[in-house]
Coordinates of C-alpha atoms in Angstrom, one line a residue:
X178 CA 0.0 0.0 0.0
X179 CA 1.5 3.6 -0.9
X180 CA 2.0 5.6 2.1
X181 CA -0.3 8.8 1.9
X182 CA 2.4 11.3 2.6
X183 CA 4.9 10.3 -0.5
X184 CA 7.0 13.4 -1.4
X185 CA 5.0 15.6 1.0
X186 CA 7.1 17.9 3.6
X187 CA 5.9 17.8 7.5
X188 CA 7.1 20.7 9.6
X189 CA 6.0 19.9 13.2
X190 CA 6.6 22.4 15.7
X191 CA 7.4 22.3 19.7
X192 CA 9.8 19.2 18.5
X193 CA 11.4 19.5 22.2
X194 CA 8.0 18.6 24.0
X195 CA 6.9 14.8 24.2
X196 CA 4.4 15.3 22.3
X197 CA 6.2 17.1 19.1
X198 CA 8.8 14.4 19.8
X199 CA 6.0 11.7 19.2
X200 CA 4.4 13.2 15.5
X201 CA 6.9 13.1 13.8
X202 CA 7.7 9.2 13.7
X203 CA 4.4 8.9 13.1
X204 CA 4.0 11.1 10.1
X205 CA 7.2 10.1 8.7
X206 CA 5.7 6.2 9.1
X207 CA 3.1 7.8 6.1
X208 CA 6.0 8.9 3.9
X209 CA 6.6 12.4 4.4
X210 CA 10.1 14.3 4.8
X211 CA 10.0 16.3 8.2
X212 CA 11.5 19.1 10.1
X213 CA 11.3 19.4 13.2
X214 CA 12.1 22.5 15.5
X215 CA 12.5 23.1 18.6
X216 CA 13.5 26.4 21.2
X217 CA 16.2 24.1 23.1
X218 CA 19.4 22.9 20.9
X219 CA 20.7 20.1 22.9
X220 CA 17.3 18.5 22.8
X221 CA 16.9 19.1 19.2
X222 CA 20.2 17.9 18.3
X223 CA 18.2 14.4 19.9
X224 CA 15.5 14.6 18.3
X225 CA 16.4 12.3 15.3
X226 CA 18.2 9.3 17.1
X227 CA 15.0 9.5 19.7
X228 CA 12.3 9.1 16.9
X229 CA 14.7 7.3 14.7
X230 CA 14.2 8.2 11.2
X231 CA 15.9 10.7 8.8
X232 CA 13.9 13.7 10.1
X233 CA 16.1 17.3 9.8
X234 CA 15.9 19.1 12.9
X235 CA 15.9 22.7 13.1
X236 CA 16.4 25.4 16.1
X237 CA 13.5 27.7 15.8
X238 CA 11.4 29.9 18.1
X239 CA 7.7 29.8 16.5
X240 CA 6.2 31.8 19.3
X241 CA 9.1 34.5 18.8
X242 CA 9.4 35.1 15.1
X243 CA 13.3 36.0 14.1
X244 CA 13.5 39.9 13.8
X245 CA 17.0 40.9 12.5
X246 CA 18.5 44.9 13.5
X247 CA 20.8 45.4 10.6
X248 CA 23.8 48.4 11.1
X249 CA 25.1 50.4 8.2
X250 CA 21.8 50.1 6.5
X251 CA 22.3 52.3 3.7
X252 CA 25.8 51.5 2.8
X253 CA 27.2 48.6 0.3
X254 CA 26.6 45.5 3.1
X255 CA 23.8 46.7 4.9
X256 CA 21.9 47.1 1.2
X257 CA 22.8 43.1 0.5
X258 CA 22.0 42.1 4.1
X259 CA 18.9 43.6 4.4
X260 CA 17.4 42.3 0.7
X261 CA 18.8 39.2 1.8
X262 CA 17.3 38.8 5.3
X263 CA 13.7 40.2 3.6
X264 CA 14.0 37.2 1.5
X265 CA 14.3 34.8 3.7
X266 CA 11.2 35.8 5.4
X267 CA 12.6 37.7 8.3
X268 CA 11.5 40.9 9.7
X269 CA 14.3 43.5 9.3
X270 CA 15.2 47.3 11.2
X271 CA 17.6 48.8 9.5
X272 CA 19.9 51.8 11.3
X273 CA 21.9 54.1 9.5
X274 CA 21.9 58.1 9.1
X275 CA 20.3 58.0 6.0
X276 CA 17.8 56.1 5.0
X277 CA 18.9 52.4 2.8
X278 CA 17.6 52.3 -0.8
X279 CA 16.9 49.1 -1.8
X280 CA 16.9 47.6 -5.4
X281 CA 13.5 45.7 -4.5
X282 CA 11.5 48.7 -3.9
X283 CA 10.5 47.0 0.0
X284 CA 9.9 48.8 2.8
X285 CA 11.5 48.1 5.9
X286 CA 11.3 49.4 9.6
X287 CA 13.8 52.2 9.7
X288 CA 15.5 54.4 12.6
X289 CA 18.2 57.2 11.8
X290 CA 20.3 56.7 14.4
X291 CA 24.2 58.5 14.6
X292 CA 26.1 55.0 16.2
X293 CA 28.7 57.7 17.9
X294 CA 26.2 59.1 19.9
X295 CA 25.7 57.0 22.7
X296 CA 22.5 58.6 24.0
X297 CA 20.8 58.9 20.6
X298 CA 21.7 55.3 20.2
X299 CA 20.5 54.2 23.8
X300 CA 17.4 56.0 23.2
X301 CA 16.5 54.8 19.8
X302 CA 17.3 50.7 20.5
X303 CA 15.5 50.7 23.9
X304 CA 12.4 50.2 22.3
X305 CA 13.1 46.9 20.5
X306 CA 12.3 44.5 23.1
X307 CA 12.1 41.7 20.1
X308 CA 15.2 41.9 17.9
X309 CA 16.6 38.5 18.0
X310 CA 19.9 38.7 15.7
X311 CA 22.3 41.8 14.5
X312 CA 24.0 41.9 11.3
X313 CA 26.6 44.2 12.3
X314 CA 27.9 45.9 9.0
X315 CA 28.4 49.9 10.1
X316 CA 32.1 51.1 9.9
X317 CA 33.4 54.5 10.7
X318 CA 36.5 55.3 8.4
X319 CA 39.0 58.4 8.7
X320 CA 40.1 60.9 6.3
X321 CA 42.9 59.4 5.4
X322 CA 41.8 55.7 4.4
X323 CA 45.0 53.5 4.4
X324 CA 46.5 56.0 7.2
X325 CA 43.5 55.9 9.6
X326 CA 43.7 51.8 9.5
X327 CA 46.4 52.1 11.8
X328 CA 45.2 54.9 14.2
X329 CA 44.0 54.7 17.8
X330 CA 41.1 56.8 16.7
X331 CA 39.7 54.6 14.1
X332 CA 40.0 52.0 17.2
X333 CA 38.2 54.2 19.6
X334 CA 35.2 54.8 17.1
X335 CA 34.6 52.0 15.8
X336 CA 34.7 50.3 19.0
X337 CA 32.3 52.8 20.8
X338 CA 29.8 52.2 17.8
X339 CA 29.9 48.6 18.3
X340 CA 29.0 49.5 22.4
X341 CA 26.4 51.6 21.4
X342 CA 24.5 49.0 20.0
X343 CA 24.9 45.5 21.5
X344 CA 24.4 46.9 25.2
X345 CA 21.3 48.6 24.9
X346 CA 19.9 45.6 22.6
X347 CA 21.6 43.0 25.2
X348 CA 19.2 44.8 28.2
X349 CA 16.1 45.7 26.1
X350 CA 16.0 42.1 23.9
X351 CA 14.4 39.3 26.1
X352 CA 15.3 36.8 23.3
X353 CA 18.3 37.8 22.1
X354 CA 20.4 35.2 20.2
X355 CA 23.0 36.6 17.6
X356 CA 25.4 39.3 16.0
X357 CA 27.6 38.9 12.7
X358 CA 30.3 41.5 12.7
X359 CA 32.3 42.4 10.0
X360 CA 35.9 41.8 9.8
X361 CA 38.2 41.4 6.9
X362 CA 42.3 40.5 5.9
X363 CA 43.5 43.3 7.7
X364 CA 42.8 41.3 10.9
X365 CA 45.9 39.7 8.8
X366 CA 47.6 42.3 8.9
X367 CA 47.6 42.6 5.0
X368 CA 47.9 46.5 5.3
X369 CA 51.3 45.9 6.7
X370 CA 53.3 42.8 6.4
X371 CA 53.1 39.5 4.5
X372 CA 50.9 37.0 5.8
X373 CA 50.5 33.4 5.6
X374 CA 49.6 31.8 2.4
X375 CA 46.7 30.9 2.8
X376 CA 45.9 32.9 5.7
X377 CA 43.6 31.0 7.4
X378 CA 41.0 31.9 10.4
X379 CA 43.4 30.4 13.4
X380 CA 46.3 32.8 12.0
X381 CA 45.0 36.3 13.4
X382 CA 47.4 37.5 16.0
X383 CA 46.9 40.7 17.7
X384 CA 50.3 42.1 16.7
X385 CA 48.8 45.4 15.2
X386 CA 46.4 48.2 16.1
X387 CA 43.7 47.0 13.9
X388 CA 39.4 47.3 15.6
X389 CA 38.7 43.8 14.4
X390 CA 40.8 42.4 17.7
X391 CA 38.3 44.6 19.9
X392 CA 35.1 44.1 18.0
X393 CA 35.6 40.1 19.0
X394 CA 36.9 40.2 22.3
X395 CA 34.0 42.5 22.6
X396 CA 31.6 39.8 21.2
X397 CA 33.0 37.2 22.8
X398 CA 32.4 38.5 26.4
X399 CA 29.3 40.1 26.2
X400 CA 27.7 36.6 24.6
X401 CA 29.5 34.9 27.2
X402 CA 27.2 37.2 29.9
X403 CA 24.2 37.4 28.2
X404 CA 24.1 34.0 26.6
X405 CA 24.3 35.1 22.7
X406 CA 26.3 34.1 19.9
X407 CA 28.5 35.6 17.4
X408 CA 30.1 35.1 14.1
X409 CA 33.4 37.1 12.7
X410 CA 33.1 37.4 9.0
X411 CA 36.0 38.0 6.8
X412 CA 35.2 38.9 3.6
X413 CA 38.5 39.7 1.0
X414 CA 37.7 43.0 -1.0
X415 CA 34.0 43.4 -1.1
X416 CA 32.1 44.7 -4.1
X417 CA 28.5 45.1 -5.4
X418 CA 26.0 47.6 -6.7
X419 CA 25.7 49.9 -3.5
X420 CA 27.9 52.6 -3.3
X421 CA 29.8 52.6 0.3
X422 CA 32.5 53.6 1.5
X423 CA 35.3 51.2 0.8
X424 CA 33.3 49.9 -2.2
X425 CA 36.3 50.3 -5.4
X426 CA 33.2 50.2 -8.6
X427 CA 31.7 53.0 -8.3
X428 CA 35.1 55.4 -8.3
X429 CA 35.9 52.7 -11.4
X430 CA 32.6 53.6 -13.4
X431 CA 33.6 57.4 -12.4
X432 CA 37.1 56.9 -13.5
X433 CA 35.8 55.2 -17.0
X434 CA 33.4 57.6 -17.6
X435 CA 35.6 61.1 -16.9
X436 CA 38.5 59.2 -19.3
X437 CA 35.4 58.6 -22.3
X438 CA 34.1 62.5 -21.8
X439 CA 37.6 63.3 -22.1
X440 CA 39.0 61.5 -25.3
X441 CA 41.1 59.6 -23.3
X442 CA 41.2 55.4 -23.0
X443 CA 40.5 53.6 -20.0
X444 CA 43.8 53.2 -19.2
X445 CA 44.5 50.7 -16.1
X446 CA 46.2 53.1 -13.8
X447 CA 47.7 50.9 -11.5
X448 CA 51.0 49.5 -10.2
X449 CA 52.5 46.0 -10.6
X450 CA 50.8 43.0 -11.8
X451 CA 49.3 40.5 -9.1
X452 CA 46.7 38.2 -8.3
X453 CA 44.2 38.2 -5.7
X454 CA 40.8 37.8 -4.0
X455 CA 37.0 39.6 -3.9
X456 CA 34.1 38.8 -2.4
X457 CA 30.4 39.8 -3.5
X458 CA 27.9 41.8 -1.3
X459 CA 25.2 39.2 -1.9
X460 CA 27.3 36.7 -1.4
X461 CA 28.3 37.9 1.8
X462 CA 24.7 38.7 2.8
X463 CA 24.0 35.4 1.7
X464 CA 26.6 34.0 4.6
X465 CA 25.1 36.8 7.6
X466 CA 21.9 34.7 7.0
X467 CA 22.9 31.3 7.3
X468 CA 25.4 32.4 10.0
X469 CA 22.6 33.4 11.9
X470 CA 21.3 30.0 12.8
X471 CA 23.6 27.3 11.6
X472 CA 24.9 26.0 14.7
X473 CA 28.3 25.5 13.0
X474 CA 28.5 29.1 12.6
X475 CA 27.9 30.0 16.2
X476 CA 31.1 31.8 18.3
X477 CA 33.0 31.0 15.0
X478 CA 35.5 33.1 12.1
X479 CA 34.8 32.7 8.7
X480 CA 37.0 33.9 5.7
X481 CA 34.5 34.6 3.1
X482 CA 35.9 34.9 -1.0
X483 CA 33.7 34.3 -4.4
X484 CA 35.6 31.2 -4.7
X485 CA 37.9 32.4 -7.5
X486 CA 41.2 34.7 -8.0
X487 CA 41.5 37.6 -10.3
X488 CA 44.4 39.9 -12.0
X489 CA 43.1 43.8 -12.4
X490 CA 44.7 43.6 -16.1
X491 CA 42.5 40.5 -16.5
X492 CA 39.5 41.6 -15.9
X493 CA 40.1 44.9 -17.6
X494 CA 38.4 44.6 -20.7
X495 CA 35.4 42.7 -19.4
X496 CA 34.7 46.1 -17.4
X497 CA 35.5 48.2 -20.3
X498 CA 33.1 46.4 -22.3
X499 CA 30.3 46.7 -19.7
X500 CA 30.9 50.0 -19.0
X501 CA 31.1 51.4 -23.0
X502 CA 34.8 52.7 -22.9
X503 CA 38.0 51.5 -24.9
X504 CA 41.1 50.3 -23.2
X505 CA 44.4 51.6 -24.0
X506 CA 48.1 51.2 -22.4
X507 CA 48.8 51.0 -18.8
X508 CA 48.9 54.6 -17.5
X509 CA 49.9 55.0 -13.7
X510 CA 47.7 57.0 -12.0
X511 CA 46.1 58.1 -8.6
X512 CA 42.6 57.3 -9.1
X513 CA 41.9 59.4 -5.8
X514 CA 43.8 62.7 -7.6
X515 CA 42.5 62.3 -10.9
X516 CA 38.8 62.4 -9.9
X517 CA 39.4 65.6 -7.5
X518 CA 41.2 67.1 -10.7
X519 CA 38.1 66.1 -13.2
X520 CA 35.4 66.8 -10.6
X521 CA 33.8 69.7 -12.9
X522 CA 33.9 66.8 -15.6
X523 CA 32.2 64.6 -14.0
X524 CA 29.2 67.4 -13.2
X525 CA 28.8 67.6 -16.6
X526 CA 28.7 63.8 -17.4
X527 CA 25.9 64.3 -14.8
X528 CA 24.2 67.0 -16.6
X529 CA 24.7 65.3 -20.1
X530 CA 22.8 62.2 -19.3
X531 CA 20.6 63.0 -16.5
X532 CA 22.2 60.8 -13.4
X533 CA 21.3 60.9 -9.9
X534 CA 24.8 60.8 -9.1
X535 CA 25.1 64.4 -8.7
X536 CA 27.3 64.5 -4.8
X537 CA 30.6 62.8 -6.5
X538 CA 31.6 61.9 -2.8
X539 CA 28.4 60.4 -1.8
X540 CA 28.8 58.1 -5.3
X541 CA 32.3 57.0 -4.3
X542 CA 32.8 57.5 -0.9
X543 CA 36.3 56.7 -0.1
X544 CA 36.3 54.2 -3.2
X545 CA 39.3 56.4 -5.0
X546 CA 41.5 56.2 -1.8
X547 CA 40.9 52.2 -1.7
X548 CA 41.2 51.4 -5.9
X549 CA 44.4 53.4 -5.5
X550 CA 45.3 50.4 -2.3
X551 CA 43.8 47.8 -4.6
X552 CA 45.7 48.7 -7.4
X553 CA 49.1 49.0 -6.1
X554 CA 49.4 52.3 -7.5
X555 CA 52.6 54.0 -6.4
X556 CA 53.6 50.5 -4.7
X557 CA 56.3 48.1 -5.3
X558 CA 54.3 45.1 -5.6
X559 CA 50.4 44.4 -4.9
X560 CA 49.0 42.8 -1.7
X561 CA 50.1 39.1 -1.5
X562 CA 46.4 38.4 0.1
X563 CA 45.1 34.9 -0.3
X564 CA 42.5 32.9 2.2
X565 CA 41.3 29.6 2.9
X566 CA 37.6 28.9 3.0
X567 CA 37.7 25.5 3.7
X568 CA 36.4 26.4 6.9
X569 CA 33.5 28.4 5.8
X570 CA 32.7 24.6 3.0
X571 CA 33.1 22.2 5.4
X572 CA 30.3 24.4 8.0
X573 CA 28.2 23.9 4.9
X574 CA 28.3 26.9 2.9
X575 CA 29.3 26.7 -0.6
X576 CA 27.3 29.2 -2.9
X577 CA 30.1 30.7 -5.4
X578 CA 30.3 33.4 -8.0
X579 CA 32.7 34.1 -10.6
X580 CA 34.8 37.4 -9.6
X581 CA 34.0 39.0 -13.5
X582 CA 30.6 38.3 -13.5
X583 CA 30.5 39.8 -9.9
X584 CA 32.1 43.1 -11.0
X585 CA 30.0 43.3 -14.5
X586 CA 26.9 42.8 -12.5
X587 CA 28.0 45.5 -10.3
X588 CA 29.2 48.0 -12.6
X589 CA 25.7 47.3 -14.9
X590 CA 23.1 47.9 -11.9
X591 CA 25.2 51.4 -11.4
X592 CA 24.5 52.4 -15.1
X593 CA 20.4 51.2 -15.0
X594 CA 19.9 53.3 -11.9
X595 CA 21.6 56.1 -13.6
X596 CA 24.5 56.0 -11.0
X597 CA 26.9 55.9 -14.0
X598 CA 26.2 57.1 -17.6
X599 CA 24.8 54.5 -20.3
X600 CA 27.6 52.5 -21.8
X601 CA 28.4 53.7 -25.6
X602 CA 26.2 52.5 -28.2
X603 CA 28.3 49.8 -30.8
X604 CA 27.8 51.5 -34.7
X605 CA 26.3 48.8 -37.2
X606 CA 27.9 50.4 -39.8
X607 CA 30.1 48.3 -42.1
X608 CA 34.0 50.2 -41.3
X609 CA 33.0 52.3 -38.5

């Protein structure tokens, strides 16, 4: 006799209570795959030796849906987390000073909240008595981008911000269970010396003045006291759509577009040639929400890369093409100095084709400063900046993306929400 339930899915909830432990051999007697969930972990983890059967047990709060308070909102993570947290069915807050535009058009619960302010930010978090999980991705940068990495101040800040949110969240949140924060290969030391090849998460030393060192420690006591988890996530180079403050495509499409107004080839203006890493926005949103409840993840570092490596000279014509400019000979250059010299340029690129671009800084943020860093410009040799992820596989995430698509993708949702001009139209005509 065929059982009733054949290719049918079961979710039974309260699987830590005898009776949720007792449905689910029952049902899965009739044929159906289960999943089972359960507030407590330890007695989840039981529940499919105790029923016996291949039932998939899940850690999950029914009565207290997960409700996610994402920092930075309106910067190049934030954007990614958020869309990606909204798609897996979870309620979102986003905090930032201005106000996130997503590519999906949703709405979200927003609060502008100043992270240095202490008060503002006590005042404004007290309130949410039912954020489960933070998806830390705020960062306060100084002028001087490469410079400031090492200074006490851009300790101090970034530090405080951190403070300003977890305690009052930590007091106010009955069911609190979770923060991502963001880290990345300067926790290497990549900024300042060779590292290991592959770096890999148990390398870190705290041998240089460098946030990411207090942003755990911080992390790792407070969840310690108020029985939370974390996850440190270190992505190599992030890119994506969003302009932010360390993200290098926008100040590239700027760069492109100034040389094409000009006359003048996209020239790569960069130093020596050498390989390295990025990582994707998406796909690192796509990590903050499995980090958030995969046990594997939980008080854990993760590198996080697209899966590939890359050469700038490489990839070079792939974002000429996308973006509508010719390529021509290598032409050293500070990407930083040449858009503060072509900023009237660049106004009337604006102008010329409509964009919404029209605040330069607010496009590229301190983009210019870090292509310059990516690029090797004015340096000796590039960053020798490789990571292992087998940690991050063998937790169970795999998702991948290839680093040219990554950047084209990028680089293309700029131009079609008239962040960067349209790319040059190709001429049909026979010997143009």
């Amino acid at each position: 006799m065929e059982n009733k339930n054949t290719k049918k899915v079961a979710v039974v909830n309260g699987g830590n209570a005898d009776i949720g432990l007792g449905a689910p051999g029952r049902i899965f007697a009739e044929g159906a795959q289960e999943f089972v969930t359960g507030r407590r972990q330890s007695k989840v983890d039981k529940t499919p030796a105790e029923i016996r059967s291949n039932v998939t047990a899940v850690r999950a709060d029914t009565s207290d849906p997960a409700k996610v308070l994402v920092t930075g909102a309106s910067g190049l993570l934030g954007v990614a987390a958020i869309e990606k947290f909204l798609s897996a069915g979870w309620d979102v807050v986003g905090i930032s000073r201005r106000k996130p535009e997503l590519p999906s058009g949703r709405k979200i619960e927003f609060l502008s909240v100043d992270l240095r302010d202490e008060e503002a930010a006590r005042a404004a978090f007290k309130p949410l008595t039912d954020i489960t999980h933070i998806a830390y991705t705020a960062l306060h940068e100084e002028p001087h981008l490469v410079a400031g990495w090492s200074s006490k101040e851009h300790v101090a800040t970034n530090y405080a911000m951190l403070r300003n949110v977890v305690e009052p969240i930590v007091h106010s949140a009955s069911n609190f269970q979770h923060i991502s924060i963001l880290q990345g290969t300067k926790i290497y030391g990549v900024h300042l010396h060779p590292i290991p090849i592959p770096a890999r998460e148990r390398d870190a030393r705290n041998d240089h003045v460098n946030f990411f060192f207090d942003h755990q420690d911080y992390v790792c006591k407070m969840g310690a006291r108020h029985s939370f988890n974390y996850t440190s996530l270190r992505p190599q180079l992030v890119t994506g759509p969003t302009p932010g403050a360390l993200n290098v495509l926008p100040a590239i499409g700027v760069y492109a577009a100034i040389r094409r107004e000009k006359g003048e080839p996209f020239s790569f203006p960069g130093g020596p040639p050498f390989v390295w890493e990025a990582a994707d926005a998406d796909l690192v949103a796509d990590v903050m929400v499995w980090a958030a409840q995969a046990p594997k993840a939980a008080n854990e570092a993760f590198n996080i890369t697209n899966g590939d490596v890359f050469e700038w000279r490489n990839v070079w014509p792939a974002l000429a093409e996308t973006l509508g400019v010719k390529t021509g000979p290598d032409m050293p250059t500070s990407v930083a100095a040449y858009l503060k010299e072509n900023a009237d340029v660049w106004d009337q690129i604006v102008a010329k084709y409509d964009l919404r671009s029209r605040n330069l800084r607010q496009l590229v943020g301190q983009g210019d400063q870090h292509v310059d860093f990516a690029f090797a410009y004015g340096a000796p040799e590039g960053p020798r900046a490789f990571v292992s992820t087998i940690k991050l596989r063998q937790a169970g995430f795999t998702r991948t993306i290839d680093t040219e698509d990554s950047f084209r993708n990028a680089l293309q949702s700029l131009i079609d929400h008239k962040l960067l001009p349209p790319a040059a139209k190709k001429s049909n005509t026979v010997g143009a």
